[in-house]
CSV table of C-alpha atoms in Angstrom, one decimal:
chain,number,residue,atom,x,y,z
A,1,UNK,CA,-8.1,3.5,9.3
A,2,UNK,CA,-8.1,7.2,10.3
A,3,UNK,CA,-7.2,8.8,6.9
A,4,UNK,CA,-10.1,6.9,5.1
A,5,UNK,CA,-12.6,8.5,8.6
A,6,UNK,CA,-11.4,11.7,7.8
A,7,UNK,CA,-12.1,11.5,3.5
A,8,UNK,CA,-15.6,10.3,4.3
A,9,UNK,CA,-16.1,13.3,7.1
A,10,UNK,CA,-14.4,15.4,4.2
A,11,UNK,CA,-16.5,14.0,1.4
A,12,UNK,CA,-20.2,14.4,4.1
A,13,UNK,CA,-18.4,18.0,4.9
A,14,UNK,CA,-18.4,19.1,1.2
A,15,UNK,CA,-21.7,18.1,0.9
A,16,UNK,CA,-21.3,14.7,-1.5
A,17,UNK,CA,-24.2,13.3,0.4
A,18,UNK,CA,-26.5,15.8,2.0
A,19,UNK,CA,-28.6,15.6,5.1
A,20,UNK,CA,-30.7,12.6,5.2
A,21,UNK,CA,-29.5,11.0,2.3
A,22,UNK,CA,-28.6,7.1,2.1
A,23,UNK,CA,-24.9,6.3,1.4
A,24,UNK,CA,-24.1,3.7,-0.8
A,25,UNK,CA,-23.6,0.5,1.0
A,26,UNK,CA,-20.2,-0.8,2.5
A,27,UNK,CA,-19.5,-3.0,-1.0
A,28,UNK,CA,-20.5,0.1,-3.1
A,29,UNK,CA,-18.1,2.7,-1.1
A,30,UNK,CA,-15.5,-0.2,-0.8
A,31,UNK,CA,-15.5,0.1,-4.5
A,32,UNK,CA,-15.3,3.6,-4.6
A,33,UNK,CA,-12.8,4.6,-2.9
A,34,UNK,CA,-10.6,1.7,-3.7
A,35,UNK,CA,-10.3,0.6,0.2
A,36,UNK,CA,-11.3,-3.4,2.1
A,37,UNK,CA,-14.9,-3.3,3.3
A,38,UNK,CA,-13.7,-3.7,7.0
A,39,UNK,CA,-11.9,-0.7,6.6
A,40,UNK,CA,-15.7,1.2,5.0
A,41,UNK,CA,-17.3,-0.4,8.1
A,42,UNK,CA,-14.9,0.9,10.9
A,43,UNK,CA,-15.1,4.4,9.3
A,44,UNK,CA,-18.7,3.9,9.1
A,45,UNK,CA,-18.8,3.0,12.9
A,46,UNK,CA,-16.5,5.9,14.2
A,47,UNK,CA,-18.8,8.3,12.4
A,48,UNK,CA,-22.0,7.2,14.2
A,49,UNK,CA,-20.4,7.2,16.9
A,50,UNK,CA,-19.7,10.8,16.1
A,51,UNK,CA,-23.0,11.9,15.4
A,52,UNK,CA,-22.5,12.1,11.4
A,53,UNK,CA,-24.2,9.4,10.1
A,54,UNK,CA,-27.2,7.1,11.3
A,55,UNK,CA,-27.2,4.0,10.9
A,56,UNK,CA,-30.6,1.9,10.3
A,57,UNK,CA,-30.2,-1.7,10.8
A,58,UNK,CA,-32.3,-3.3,7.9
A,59,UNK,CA,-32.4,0.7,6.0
A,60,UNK,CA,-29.0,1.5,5.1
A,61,UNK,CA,-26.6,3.9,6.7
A,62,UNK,CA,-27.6,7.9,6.4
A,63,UNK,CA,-25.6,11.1,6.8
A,64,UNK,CA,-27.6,12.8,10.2
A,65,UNK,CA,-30.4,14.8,9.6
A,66,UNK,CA,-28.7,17.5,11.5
A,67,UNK,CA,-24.9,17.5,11.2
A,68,UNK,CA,-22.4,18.7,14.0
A,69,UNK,CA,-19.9,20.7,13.3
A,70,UNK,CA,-17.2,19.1,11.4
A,71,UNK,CA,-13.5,20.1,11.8
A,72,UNK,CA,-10.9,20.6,9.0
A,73,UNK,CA,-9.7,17.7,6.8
A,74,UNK,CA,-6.9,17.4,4.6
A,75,UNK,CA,-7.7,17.6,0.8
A,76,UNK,CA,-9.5,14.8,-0.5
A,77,UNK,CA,-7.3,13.3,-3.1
A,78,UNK,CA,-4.5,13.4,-0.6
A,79,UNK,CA,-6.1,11.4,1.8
A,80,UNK,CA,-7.6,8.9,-0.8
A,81,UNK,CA,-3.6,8.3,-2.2
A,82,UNK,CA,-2.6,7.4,1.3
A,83,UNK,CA,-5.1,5.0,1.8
A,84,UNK,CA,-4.8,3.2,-1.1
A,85,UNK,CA,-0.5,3.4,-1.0
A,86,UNK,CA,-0.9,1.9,2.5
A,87,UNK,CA,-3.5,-0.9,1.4
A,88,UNK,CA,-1.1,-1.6,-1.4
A,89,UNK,CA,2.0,-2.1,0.9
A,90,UNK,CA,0.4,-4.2,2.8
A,91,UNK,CA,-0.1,-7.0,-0.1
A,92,UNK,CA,3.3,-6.6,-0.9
A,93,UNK,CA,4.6,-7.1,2.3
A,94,UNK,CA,2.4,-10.7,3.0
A,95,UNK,CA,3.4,-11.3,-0.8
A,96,UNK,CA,7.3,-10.6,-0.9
A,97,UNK,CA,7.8,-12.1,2.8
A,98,UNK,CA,7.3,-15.3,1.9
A,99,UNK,CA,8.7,-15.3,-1.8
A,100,UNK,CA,12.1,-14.0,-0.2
A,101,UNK,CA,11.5,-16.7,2.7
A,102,UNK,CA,11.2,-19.6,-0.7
A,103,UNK,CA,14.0,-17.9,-2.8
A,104,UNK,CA,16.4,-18.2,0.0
A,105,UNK,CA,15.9,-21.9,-0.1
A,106,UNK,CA,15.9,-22.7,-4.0
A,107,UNK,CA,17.6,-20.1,-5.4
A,108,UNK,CA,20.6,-21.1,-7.3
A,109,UNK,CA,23.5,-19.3,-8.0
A,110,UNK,CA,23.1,-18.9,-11.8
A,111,UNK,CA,19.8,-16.9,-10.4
A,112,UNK,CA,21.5,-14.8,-7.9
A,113,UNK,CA,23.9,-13.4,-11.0
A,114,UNK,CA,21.3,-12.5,-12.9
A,115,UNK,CA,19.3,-10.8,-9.6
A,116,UNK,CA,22.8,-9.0,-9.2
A,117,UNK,CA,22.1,-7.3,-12.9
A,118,UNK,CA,18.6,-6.5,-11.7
A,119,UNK,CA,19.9,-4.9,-8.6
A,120,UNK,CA,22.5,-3.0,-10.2
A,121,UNK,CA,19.6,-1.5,-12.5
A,122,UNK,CA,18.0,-0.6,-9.8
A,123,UNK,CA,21.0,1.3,-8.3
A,124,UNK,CA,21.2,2.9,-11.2
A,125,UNK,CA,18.3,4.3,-11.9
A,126,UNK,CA,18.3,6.2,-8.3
A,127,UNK,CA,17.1,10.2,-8.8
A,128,UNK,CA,16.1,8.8,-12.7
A,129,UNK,CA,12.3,9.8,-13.6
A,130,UNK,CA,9.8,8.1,-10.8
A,131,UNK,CA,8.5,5.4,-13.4
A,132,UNK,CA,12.2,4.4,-14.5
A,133,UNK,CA,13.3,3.6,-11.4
A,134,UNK,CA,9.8,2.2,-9.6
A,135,UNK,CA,9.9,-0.6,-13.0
A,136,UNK,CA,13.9,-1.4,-12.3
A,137,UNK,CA,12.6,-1.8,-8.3
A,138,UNK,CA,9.5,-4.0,-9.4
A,139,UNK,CA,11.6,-5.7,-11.5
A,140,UNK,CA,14.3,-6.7,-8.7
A,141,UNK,CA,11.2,-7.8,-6.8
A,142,UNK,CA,9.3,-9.9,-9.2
A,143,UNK,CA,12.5,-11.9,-9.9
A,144,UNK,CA,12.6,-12.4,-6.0
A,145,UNK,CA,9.2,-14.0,-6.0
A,146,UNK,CA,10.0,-16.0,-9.4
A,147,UNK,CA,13.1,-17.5,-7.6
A,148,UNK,CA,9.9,-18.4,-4.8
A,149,UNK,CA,9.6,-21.3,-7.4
A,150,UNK,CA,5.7,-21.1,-6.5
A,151,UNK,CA,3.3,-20.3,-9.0
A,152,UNK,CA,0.4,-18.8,-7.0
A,153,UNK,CA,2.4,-16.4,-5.6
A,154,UNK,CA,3.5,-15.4,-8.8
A,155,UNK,CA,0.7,-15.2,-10.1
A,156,UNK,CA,-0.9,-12.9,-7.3
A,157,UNK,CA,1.9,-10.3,-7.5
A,158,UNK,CA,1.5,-10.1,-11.8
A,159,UNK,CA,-2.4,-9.5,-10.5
A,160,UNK,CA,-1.4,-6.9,-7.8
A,161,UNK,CA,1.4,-5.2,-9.7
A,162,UNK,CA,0.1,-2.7,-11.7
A,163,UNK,CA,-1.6,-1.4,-8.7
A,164,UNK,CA,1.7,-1.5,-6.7
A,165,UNK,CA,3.5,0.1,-9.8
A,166,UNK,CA,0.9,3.2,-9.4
A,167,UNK,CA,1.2,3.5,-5.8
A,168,UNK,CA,5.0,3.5,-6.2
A,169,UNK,CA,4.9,6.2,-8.7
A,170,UNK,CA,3.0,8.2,-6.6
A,171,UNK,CA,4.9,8.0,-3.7
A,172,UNK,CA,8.3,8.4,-4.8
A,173,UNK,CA,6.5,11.4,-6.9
A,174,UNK,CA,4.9,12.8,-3.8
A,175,UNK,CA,6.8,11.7,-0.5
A,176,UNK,CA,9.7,14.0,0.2
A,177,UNK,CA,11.0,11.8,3.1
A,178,UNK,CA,11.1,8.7,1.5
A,179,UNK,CA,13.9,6.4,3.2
A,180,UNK,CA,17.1,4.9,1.5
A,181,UNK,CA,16.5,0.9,1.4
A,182,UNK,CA,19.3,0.5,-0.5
A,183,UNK,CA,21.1,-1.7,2.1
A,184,UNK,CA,18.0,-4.1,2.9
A,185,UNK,CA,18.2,-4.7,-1.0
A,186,UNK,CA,21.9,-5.9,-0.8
A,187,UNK,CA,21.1,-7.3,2.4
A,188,UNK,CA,18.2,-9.4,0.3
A,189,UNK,CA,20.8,-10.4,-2.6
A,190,UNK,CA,23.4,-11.6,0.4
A,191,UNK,CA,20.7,-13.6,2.5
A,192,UNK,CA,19.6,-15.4,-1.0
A,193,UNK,CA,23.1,-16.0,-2.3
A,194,UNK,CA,23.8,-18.0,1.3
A,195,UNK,CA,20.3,-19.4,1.3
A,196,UNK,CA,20.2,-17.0,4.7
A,197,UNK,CA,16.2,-18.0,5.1
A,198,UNK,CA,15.6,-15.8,8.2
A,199,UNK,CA,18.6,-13.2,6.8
A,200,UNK,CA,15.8,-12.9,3.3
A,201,UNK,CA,12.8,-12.4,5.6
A,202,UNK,CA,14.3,-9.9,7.8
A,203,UNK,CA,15.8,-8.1,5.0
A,204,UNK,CA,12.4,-8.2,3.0
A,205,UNK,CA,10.3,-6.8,6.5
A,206,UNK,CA,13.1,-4.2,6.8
A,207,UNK,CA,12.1,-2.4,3.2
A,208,UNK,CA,8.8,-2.6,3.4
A,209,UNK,CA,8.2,-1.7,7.0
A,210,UNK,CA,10.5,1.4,6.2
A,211,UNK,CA,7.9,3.0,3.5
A,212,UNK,CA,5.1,1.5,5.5
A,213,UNK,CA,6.2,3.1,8.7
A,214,UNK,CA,6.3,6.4,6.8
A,215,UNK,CA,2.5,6.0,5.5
A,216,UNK,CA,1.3,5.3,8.5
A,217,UNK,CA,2.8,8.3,10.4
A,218,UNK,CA,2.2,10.4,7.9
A,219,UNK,CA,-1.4,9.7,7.7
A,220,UNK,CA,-1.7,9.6,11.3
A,221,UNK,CA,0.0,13.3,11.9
A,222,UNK,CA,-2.7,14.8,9.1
């Protein structure tokens, strides 16, 4: 993950941690920045490799007692948002694949009226305030995964979607290239309404890879 390789260089550059001192362990930064331990380790690894930090098997890991010169990084906050938006699309996209891949199979159509109305919301609140419209788009989406029929998946996107409903925010807030999925919604709606299984999954991958695609080229071109 190079945007959360260049906060901690940003974080060591700013002088959060200074020469010599212990960082906090993988779990403890995990935690901290709101990122997958594998993710604190690779970081970790690139910047040893780097000459930034040292890392003691059986000690810890430590920012180098003498530090090489360190190049620019983009702003802190910045680089924090990305990494948690993209580790927030990412759980959407295992979740809502296979709810779209269920719903095509057990909708019925009394449930694809009402997903119509939710749609149509969402339509409609296009260019509205960034938290109108992200809680008409969450709201299309959970009914998707409530037509899943299955109640663990339900119940991991109520868990996840506050976090997803703050990431959205942000992005629609922040993102000035944000791409129209307007069509792989109605292209959704269609696929469920004919019990289209592989029409709903390949609608579904088509959103989400759209924003995804952006976050990750984004983050790699900063």
């Amino acid at each position: 993950m190079p945007q959360l390789e260049n906060l901690l260089r940003e974080l060591i550059r700013n002088g959060r941690w200074k020469a010599g001192e212990r960082l906090p362990s993988e779990v403890g930064l995990a935690a901290e920045l709101g990122v997958g331990r594998s993710s604190v380790r690779e970081a970790l690894r690139l910047l040893a490799r780097d000459g930034l930090v040292d890392v003691r098997h059986g000690s810890g890991t430590f920012v180098a007692d003498v530090l090489p010169a360190i190049a620019e990084t983009p702003d802190v906050n910045e680089l924090l948002r990305r990494a948690r938006l993209l580790e927030a699309y990412e759980v959407r996209r295992a979740l809502e694949v296979e709810a779209a891949r269920l719903a095509a199979r057990r909708a019925r159509p009394e449930d694809v009226e009402r997903l119509k109305l939710r749609l149509r919301n969402r339509q409609e609140r296009i260019g509205d305030e960034a938290s109108a419209f992200v809680d008409a788009d969450l709201d299309f989406h959970r009914a998707v995964v409530e037509l899943s029929g299955n109640a663990v998946l339900l119940g991991l996107f109520t868990t996840v979607e506050p976090v997803l409903r703050e990431a959205l925010v942000e992005m629609v807030e922040h993102e000035t290239d944000m791409p129209d999925v307007s069509c792989s919604h109605a292209d959704l709606l269609a696929a469920l309404e004919n019990g289209d299984v592989e029409g709903a999954i390949a609608a579904t991958v088509e959103n989400l890879e759209a924003a995804l695609t952006l976050i990750r080229t984004e983050s790699a071109d900063r």
